[in-house]
Short mmCIF file of C-alpha atoms and ligand atoms in Angstrom, two decimals:
data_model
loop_
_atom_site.label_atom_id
_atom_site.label_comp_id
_atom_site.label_asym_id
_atom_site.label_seq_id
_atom_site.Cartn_x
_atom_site.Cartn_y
_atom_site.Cartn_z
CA UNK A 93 86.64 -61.92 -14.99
CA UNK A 94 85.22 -64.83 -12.77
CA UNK A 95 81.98 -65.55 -12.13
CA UNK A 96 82.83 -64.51 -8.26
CA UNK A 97 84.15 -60.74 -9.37
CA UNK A 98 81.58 -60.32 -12.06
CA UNK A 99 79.51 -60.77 -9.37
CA UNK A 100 81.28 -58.53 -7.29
CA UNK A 101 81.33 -55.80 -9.10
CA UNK A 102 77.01 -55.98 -10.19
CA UNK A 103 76.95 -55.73 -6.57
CA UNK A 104 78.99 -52.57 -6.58
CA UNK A 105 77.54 -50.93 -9.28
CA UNK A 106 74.12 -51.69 -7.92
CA UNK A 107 74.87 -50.45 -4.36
CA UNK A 108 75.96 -47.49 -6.29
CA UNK A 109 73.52 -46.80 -7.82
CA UNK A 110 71.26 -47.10 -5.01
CA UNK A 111 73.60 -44.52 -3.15
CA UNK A 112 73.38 -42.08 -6.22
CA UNK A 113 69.25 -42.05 -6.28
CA UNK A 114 69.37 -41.66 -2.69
CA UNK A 115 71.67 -38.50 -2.79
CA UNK A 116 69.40 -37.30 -5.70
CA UNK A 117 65.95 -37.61 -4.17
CA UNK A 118 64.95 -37.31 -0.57
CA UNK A 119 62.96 -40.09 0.01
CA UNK A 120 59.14 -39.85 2.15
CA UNK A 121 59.50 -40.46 5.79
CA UNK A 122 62.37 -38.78 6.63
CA UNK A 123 62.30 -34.90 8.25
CA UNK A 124 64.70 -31.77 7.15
CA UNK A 125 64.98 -28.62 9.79
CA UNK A 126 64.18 -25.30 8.43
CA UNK A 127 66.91 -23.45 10.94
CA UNK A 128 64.61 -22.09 13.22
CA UNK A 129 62.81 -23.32 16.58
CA UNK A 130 59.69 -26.14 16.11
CA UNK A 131 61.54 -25.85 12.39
CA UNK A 132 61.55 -29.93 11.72
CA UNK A 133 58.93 -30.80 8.71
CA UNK A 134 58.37 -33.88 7.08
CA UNK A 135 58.86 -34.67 3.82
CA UNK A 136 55.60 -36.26 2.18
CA UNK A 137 54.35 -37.08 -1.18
CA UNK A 138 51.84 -35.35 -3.41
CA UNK A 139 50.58 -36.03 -7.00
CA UNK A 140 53.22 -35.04 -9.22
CA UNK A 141 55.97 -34.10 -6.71
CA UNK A 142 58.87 -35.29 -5.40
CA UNK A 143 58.61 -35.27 -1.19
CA UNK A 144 58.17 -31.95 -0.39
CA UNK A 145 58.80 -30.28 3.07
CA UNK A 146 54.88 -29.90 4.82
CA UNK A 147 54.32 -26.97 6.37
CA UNK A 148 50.49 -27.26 6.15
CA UNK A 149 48.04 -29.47 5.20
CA UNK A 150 45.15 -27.80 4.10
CA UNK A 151 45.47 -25.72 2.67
CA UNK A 152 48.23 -27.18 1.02
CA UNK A 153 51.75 -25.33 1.67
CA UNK A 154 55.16 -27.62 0.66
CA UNK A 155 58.43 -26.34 0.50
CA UNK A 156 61.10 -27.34 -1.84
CA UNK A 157 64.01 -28.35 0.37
CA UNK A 158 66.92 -25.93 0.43
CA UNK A 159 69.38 -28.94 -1.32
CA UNK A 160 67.43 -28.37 -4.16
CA UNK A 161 68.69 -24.88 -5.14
CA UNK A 162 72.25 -26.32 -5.74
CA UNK A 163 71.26 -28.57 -8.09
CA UNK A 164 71.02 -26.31 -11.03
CA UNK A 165 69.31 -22.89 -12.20
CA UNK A 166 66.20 -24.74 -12.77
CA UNK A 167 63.64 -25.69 -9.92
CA UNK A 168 62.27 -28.80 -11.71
CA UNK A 169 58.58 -29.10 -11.56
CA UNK A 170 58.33 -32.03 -8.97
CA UNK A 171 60.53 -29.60 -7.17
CA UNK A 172 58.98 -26.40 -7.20
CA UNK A 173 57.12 -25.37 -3.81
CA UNK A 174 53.14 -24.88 -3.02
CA UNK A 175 51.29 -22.57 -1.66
CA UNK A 176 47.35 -22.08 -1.13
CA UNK A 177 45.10 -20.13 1.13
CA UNK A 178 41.88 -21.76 0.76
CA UNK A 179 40.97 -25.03 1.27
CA UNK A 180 38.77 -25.36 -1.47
CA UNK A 181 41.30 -25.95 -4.33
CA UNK A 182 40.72 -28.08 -7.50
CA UNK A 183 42.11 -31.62 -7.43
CA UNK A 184 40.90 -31.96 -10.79
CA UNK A 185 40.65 -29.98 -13.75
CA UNK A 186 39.15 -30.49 -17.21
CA UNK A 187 40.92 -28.47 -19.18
CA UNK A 188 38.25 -28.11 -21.87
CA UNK A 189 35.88 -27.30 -19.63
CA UNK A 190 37.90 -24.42 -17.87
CA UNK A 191 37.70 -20.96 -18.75
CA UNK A 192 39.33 -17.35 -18.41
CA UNK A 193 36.62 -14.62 -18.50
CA UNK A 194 38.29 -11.09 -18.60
CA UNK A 195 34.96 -8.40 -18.17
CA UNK A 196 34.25 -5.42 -16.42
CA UNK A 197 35.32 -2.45 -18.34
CA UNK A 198 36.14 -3.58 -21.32
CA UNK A 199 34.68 -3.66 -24.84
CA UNK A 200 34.83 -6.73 -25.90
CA UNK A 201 34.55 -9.23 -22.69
CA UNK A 202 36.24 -12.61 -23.33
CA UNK A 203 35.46 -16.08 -22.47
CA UNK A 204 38.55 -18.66 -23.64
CA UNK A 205 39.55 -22.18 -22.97
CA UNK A 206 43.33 -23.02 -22.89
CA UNK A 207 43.51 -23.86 -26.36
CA UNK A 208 41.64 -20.35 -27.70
CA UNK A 209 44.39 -18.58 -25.78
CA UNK A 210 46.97 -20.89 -27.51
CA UNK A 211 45.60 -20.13 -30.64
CA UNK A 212 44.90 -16.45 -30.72
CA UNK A 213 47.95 -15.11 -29.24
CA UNK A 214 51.55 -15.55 -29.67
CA UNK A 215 53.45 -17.63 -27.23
CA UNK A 216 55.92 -16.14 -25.40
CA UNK A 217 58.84 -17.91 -22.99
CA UNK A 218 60.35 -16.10 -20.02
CA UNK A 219 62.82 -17.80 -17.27
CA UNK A 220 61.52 -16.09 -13.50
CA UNK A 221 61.73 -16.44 -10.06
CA UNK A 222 58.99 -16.92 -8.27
CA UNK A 223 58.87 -16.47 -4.57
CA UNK A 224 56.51 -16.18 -1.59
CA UNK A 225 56.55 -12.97 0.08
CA UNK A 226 56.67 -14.69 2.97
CA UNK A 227 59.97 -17.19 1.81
CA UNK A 228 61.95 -17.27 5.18
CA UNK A 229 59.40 -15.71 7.75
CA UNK A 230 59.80 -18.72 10.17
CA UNK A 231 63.11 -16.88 10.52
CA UNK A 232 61.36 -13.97 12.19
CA UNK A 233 63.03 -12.48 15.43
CA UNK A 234 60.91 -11.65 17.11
CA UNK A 235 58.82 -14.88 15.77
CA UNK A 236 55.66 -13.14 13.74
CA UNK A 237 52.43 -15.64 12.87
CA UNK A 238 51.51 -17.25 9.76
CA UNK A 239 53.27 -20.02 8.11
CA UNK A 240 56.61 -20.99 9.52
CA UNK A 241 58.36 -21.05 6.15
CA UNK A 242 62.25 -21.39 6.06
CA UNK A 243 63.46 -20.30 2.36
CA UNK A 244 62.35 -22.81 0.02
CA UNK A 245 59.51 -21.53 -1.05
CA UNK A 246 61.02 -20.33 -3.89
CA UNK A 247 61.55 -21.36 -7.70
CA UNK A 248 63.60 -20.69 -10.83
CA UNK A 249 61.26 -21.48 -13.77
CA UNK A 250 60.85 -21.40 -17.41
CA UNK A 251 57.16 -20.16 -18.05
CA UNK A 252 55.39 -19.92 -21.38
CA UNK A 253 52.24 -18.36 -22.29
CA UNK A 254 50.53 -15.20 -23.43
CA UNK A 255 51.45 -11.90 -22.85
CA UNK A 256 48.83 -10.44 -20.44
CA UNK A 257 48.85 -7.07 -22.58
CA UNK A 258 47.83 -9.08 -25.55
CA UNK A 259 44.65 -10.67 -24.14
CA UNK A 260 44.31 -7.39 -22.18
CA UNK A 261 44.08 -5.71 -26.24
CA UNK A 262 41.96 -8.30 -27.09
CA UNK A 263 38.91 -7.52 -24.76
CA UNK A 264 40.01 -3.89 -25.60
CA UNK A 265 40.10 -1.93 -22.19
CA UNK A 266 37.86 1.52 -22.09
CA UNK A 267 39.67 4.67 -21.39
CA UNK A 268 39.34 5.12 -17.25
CA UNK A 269 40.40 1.86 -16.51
CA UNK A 270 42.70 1.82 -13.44
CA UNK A 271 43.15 -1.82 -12.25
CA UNK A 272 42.26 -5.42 -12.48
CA UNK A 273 41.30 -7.93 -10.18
CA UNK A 274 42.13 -11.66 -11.04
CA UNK A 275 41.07 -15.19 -9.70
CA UNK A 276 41.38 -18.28 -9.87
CA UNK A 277 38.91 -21.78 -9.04
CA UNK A 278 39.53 -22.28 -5.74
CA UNK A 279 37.03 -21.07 -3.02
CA UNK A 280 36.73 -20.35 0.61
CA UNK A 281 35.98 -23.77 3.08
CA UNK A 282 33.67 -20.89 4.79
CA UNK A 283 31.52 -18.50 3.74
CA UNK A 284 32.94 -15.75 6.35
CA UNK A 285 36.17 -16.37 4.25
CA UNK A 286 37.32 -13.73 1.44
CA UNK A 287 37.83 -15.18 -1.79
CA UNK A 288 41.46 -15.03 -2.71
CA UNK A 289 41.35 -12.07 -5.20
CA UNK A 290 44.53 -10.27 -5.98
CA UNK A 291 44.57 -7.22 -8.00
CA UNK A 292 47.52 -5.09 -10.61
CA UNK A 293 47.22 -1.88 -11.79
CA UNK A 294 46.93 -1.56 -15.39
CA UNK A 295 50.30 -0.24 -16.15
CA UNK A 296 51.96 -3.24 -14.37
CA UNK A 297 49.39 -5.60 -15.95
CA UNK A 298 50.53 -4.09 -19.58
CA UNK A 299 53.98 -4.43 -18.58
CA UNK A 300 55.51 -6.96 -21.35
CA UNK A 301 56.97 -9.24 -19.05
CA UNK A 302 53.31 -10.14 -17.81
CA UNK A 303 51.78 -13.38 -19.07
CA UNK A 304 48.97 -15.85 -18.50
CA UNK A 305 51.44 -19.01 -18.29
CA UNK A 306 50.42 -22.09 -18.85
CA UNK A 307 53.35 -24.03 -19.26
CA UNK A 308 56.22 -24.71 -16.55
CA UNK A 309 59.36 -25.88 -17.94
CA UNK A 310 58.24 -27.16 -20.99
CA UNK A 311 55.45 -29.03 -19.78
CA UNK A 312 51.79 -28.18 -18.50
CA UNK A 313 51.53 -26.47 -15.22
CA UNK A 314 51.41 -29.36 -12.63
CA UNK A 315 47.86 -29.05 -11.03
CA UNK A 316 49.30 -27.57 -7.70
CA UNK A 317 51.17 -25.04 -9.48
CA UNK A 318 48.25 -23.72 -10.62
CA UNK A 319 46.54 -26.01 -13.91
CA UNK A 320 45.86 -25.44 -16.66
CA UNK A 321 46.30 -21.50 -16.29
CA UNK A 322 48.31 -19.27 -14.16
CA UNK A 323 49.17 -15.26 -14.10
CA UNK A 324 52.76 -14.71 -13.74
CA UNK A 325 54.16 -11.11 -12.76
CA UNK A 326 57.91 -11.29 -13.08
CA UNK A 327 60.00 -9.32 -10.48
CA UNK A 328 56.73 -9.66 -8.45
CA UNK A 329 56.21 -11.51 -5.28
CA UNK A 330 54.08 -14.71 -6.06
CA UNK A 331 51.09 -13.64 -4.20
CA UNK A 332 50.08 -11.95 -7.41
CA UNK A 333 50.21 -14.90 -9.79
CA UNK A 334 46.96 -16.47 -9.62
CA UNK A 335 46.52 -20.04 -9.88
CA UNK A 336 43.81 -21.73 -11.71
CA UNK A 337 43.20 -18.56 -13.14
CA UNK A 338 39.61 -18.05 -14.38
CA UNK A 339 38.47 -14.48 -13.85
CA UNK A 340 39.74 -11.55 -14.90
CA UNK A 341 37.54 -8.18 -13.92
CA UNK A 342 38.68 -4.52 -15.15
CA UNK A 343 38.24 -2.23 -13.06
CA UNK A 344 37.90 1.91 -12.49
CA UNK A 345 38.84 2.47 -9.63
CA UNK A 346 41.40 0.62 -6.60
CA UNK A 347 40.28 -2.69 -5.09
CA UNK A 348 39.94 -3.15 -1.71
CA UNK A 349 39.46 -6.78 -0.81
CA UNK A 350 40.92 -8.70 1.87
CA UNK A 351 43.32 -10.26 0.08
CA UNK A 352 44.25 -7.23 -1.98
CA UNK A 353 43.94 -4.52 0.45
CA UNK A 354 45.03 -6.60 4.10
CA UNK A 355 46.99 -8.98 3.32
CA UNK A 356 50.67 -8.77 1.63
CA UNK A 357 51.30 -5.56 3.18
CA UNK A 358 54.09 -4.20 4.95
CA UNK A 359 55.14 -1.20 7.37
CA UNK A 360 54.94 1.83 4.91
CA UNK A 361 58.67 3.24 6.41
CA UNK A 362 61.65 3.38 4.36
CA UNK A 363 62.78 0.20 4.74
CA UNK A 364 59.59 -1.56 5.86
CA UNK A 365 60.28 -2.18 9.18
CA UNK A 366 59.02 -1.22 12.60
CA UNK A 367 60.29 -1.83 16.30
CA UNK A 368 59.60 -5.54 17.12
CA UNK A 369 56.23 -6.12 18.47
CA UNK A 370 54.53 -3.00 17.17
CA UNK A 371 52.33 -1.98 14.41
CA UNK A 372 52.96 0.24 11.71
CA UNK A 373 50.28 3.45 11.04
CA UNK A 374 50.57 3.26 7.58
CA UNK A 375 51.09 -0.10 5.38
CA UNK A 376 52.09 -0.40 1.80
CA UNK A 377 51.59 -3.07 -0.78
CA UNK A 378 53.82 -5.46 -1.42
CA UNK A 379 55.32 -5.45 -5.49
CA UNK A 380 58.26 -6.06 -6.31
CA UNK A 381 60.78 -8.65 -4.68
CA UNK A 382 64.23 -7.37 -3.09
CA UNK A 383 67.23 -8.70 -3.64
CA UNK A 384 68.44 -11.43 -1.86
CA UNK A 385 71.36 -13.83 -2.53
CA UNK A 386 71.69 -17.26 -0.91
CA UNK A 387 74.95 -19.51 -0.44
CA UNK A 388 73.95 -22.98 -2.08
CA UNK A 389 77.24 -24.86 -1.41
CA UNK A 390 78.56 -25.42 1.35
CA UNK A 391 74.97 -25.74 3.40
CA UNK A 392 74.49 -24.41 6.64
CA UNK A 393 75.31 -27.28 9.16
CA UNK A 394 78.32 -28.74 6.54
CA UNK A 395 80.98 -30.44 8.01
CA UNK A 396 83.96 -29.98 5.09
CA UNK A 397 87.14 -30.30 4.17
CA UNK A 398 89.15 -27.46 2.15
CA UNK A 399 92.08 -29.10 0.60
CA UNK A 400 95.28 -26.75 0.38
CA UNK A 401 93.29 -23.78 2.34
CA UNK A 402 90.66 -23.93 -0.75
CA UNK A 403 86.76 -23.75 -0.39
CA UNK A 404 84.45 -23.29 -3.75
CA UNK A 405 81.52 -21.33 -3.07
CA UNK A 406 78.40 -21.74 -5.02
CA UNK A 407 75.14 -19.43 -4.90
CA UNK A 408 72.48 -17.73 -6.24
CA UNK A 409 70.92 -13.72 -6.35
CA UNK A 410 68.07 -12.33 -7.54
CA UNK A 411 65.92 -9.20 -7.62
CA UNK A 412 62.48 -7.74 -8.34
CA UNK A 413 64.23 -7.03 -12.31
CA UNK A 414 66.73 -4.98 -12.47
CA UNK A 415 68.94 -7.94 -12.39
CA UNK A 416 71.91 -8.33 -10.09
CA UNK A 417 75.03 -5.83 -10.65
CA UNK A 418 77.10 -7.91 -7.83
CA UNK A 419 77.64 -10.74 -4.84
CA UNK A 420 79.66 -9.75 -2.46
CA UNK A 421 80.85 -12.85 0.17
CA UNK A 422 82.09 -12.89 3.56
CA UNK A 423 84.18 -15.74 5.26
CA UNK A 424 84.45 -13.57 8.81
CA UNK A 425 81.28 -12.68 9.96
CA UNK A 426 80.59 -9.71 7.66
CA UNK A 427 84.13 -7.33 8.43
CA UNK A 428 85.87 -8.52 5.06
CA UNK A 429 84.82 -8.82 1.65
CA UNK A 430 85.49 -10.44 -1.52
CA UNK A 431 83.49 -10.05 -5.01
CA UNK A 432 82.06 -13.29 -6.05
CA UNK A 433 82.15 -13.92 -10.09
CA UNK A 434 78.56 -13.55 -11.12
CA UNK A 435 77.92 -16.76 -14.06
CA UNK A 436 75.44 -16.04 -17.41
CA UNK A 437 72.86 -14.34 -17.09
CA UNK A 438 69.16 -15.97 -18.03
CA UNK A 439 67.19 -13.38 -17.82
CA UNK A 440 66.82 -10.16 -15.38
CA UNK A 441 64.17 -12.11 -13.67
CA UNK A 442 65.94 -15.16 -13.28
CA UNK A 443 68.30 -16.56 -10.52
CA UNK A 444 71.98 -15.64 -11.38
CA UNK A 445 74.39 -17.80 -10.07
CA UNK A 446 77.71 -16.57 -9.06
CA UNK A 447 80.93 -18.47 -7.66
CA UNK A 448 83.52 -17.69 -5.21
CA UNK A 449 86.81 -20.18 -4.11
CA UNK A 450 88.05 -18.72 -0.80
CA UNK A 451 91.86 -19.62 -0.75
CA UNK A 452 92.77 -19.42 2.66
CA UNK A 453 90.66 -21.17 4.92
CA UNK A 454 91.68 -22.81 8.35
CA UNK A 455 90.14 -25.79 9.98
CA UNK A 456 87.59 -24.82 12.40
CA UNK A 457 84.45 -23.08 12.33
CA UNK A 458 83.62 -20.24 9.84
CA UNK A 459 80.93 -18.30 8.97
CA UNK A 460 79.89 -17.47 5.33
CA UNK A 461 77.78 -14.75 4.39
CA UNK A 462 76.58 -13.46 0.98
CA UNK A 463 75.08 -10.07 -0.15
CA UNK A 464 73.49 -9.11 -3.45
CA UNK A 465 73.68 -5.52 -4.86
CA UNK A 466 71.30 -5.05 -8.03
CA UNK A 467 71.27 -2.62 -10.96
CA UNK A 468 68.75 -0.59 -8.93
CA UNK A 469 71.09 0.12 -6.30
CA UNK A 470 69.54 -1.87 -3.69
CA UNK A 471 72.09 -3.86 -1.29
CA UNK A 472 70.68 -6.26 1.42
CA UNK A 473 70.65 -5.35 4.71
CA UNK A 474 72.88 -6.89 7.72
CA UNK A 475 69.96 -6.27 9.95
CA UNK A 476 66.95 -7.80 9.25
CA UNK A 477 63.87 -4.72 9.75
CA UNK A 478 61.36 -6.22 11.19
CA UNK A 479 57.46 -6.49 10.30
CA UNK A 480 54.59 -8.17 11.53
CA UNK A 481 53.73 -10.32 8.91
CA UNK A 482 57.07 -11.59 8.18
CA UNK A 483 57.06 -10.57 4.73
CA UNK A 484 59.96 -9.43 2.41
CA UNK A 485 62.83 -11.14 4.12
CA UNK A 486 66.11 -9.72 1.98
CA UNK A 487 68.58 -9.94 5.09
CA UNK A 488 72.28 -11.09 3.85
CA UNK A 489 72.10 -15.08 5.29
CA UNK A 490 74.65 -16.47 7.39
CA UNK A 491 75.55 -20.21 6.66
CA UNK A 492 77.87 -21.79 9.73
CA UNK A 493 79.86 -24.73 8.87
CA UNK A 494 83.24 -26.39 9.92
CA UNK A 495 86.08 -27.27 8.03
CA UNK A 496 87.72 -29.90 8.94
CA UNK A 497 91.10 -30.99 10.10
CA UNK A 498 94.08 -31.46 6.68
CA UNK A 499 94.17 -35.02 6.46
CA UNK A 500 98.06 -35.81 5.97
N1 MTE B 27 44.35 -19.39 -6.93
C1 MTE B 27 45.34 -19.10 -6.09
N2 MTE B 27 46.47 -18.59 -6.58
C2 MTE B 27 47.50 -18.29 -5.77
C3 MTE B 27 47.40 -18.46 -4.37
C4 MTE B 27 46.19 -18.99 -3.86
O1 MTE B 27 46.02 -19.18 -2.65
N3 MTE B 27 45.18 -19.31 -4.76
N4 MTE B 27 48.46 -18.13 -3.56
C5 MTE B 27 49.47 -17.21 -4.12
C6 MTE B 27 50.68 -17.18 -3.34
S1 MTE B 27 50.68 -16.24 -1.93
C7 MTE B 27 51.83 -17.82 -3.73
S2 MTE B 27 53.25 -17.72 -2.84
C8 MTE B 27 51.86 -18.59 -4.99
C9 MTE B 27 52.42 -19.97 -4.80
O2 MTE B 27 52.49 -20.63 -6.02
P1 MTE B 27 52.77 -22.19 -6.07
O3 MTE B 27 51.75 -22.89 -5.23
O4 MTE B 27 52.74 -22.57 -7.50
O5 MTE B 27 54.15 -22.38 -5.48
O6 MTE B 27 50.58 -18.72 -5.58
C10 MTE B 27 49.81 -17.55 -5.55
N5 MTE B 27 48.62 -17.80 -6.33
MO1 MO B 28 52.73 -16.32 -0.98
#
């Protein structure tokens, strides 16, 4: 090779590999639409994350862009969304100096750093979803207040940590004991403001798949995602796993705080919904997650081509734990359709991926639906019920694309 081509080709390779890392990583500055109305949100930086999608400033709330979900099972940690309701959360945390009281009716009341819980009790390693009961309210019809989140504020995760039922032992709960109310560091901007306490009742907190996590896929817990501690209640919406945790209080009888009591509820009718615009007489707390599914590949908006009539379908399903029996997909609007193949399963609590090729596709557009069916029977609805607040979105997604013209 000459001077000239070696040249040449550096040059090549360079450009790329410039190319590749902009594909991989959405660079700060530029702005990704959620699907809905007012829906366009920057993506900006933050310590330890790639640019995230802001939805609001302070608090913090970033979503993970929806790309991001067909990149693999795991939502990397620079990747993985952020939520707060308070204003007042830690920027910095000593991790010596912070520490997890669990009192109230208990025995033996406990006061431990990070490293006494990672010395007294075994470590345990769980892969889990975690997502905002309020993933994809910003896709609302009628439109419902609060923040206009599309779905990415969700997250497939490896957590390790303690079992909760351990350190639960440990204090040594009295007989009576009905619920506890947990946590974390972060505090009101004003006084008039409720802390942000969350509460479990005792059988759910002795559940073996509930841990005080604090590490996120192998390393520690980035400071948004809740440093250096964090509950985690798998199959449960993430409004119950308390970042920063510091404060665990046993309880004998039901709390009724804001947070606990107001917020995270929805319609108590069978399927959670009410007529548009109207409030519901009786609400319920929010637990456990429904099942949703979610086409990955193609993306909504994808102009494609499908070689031979041929179009591979990629997604992802989950559930509150029962783990997901089947994915159904759609390539007509929801009148036919097909059984996706459902890949390994990581864990009940886990995203499942699943993959369809549709093998007779014509150019033009098409829309693509998905729908999850779980071992508890549940199926997701065509119809999204509607509730004030947003919360629990489950209906089966629609993602419009156009496939292009054979090229001959
Ligand atoms: N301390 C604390 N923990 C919290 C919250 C909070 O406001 N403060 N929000 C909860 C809610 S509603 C969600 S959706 C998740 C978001 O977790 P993330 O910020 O790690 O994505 O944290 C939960 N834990
Ligand atoms: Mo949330």
């Amino acid at each position: 090779m000459d001077d000239a081509s070696t040249r040449r080709a550096l040059l090549k390779a360079g450009l790329a590999a410039g190319l590749l890392s902009l594909a991989g990583r959405t660079r700060a500055g530029a702005w990704l639409d959620q699907g809905f109305d007012n829906g366009w949100r920057e993506l900006v930086p933050y310590p330890q994350k790639m640019p995230l999608m802001r939805i609001t400033t302070r608090p913090v709330h970033l979503e993970t862009p929806f790309s991001q979900f067909d990149r693999g099972l795991i939502t990397p940690n620079e990747a993985v969304f952020v939520r707060y309701h308070l204003a007042g959360h830690p920027l910095d945390i000593d991790p010596s100096s912070h520490t997890l009281t669990i009192n109230g009716k208990v025995k033996q009341p406990l006061t431990l750093t990070l490293a006494d819980l990672q010395k007294r009790f075994e470590t345990v390693r769980q892969t889990v979803v975690m997502q905002c009961a309020g993933n994809g309210r910003g896709l609302s019809q009628p439109r419902v207040q609060g923040a206009q989140l599309g779905n990415g504020s969700m997250a497939c995760v490896e957590m390790a940590g303690a079992r909760l039922a351990d350190v639960l032992a440990a204090a040594d709960v009295l007989d009576g004991a009905r619920q506890i109310a947990c946590r974390g560091t972060d505090q009101p901007a004003l006084e008039q403001t409720p802390a942000f306490i969350r509460s479990l009742d005792l059988t759910d907190a002795r559940r073996p798949e509930a841990m005080i996590a604090w590490e996120m896929n192998g390393e520690p817990l980035p400071v948004l995602n809740g440093y250096p501690l964090r509950l985690v209640m798998p199959g449960f919406y993430a409004a119950y796993w308390i970042k920063h945790l510091s404060h665990i209080e046993v309880l004998d009888h039901v709390f009724d705080g804001w947070f606990a009591s107001q917020a995270y509820t929805v319609p108590d009718t069978s399927d959670n919904g009410v007529p548009p615009g109207t409030k519901p007489d009786k609400t319920a707390r929010l637990t456990r997650m429904k099942a949703r599914s979610f086409i990955t590949h193609p993306a909504h908006g994808d102009a494609i081509a499908a070689p031979d009539g041929r179009l591979a379908l990629r997604g992802i399903a989950f559930d509150g734990g029962s783990g997901i029996r089947r994915v159904d997909v759609s390539a007509d609007g929801g009148v036919n359709w097909r059984q996706a193949e459902l890949g390994a399963e990581t864990g009940r609590f886990a995203f499942r991926p699943w993959t369809l090729t549709l093998d007779d596709v014509k150019p033009g557009p098409l829309t693509l639906m998905a729908r999850a069916t779980a071992n508890d029977g549940q199926v997701q609805p065509l119809v999204q019920p509607w509730n004030p607040g947003g919360y629990a979105r489950d209906v089966v997604e629609r993602v419009e694309i156009v496939v292009a013209e054979a090229k001959r």
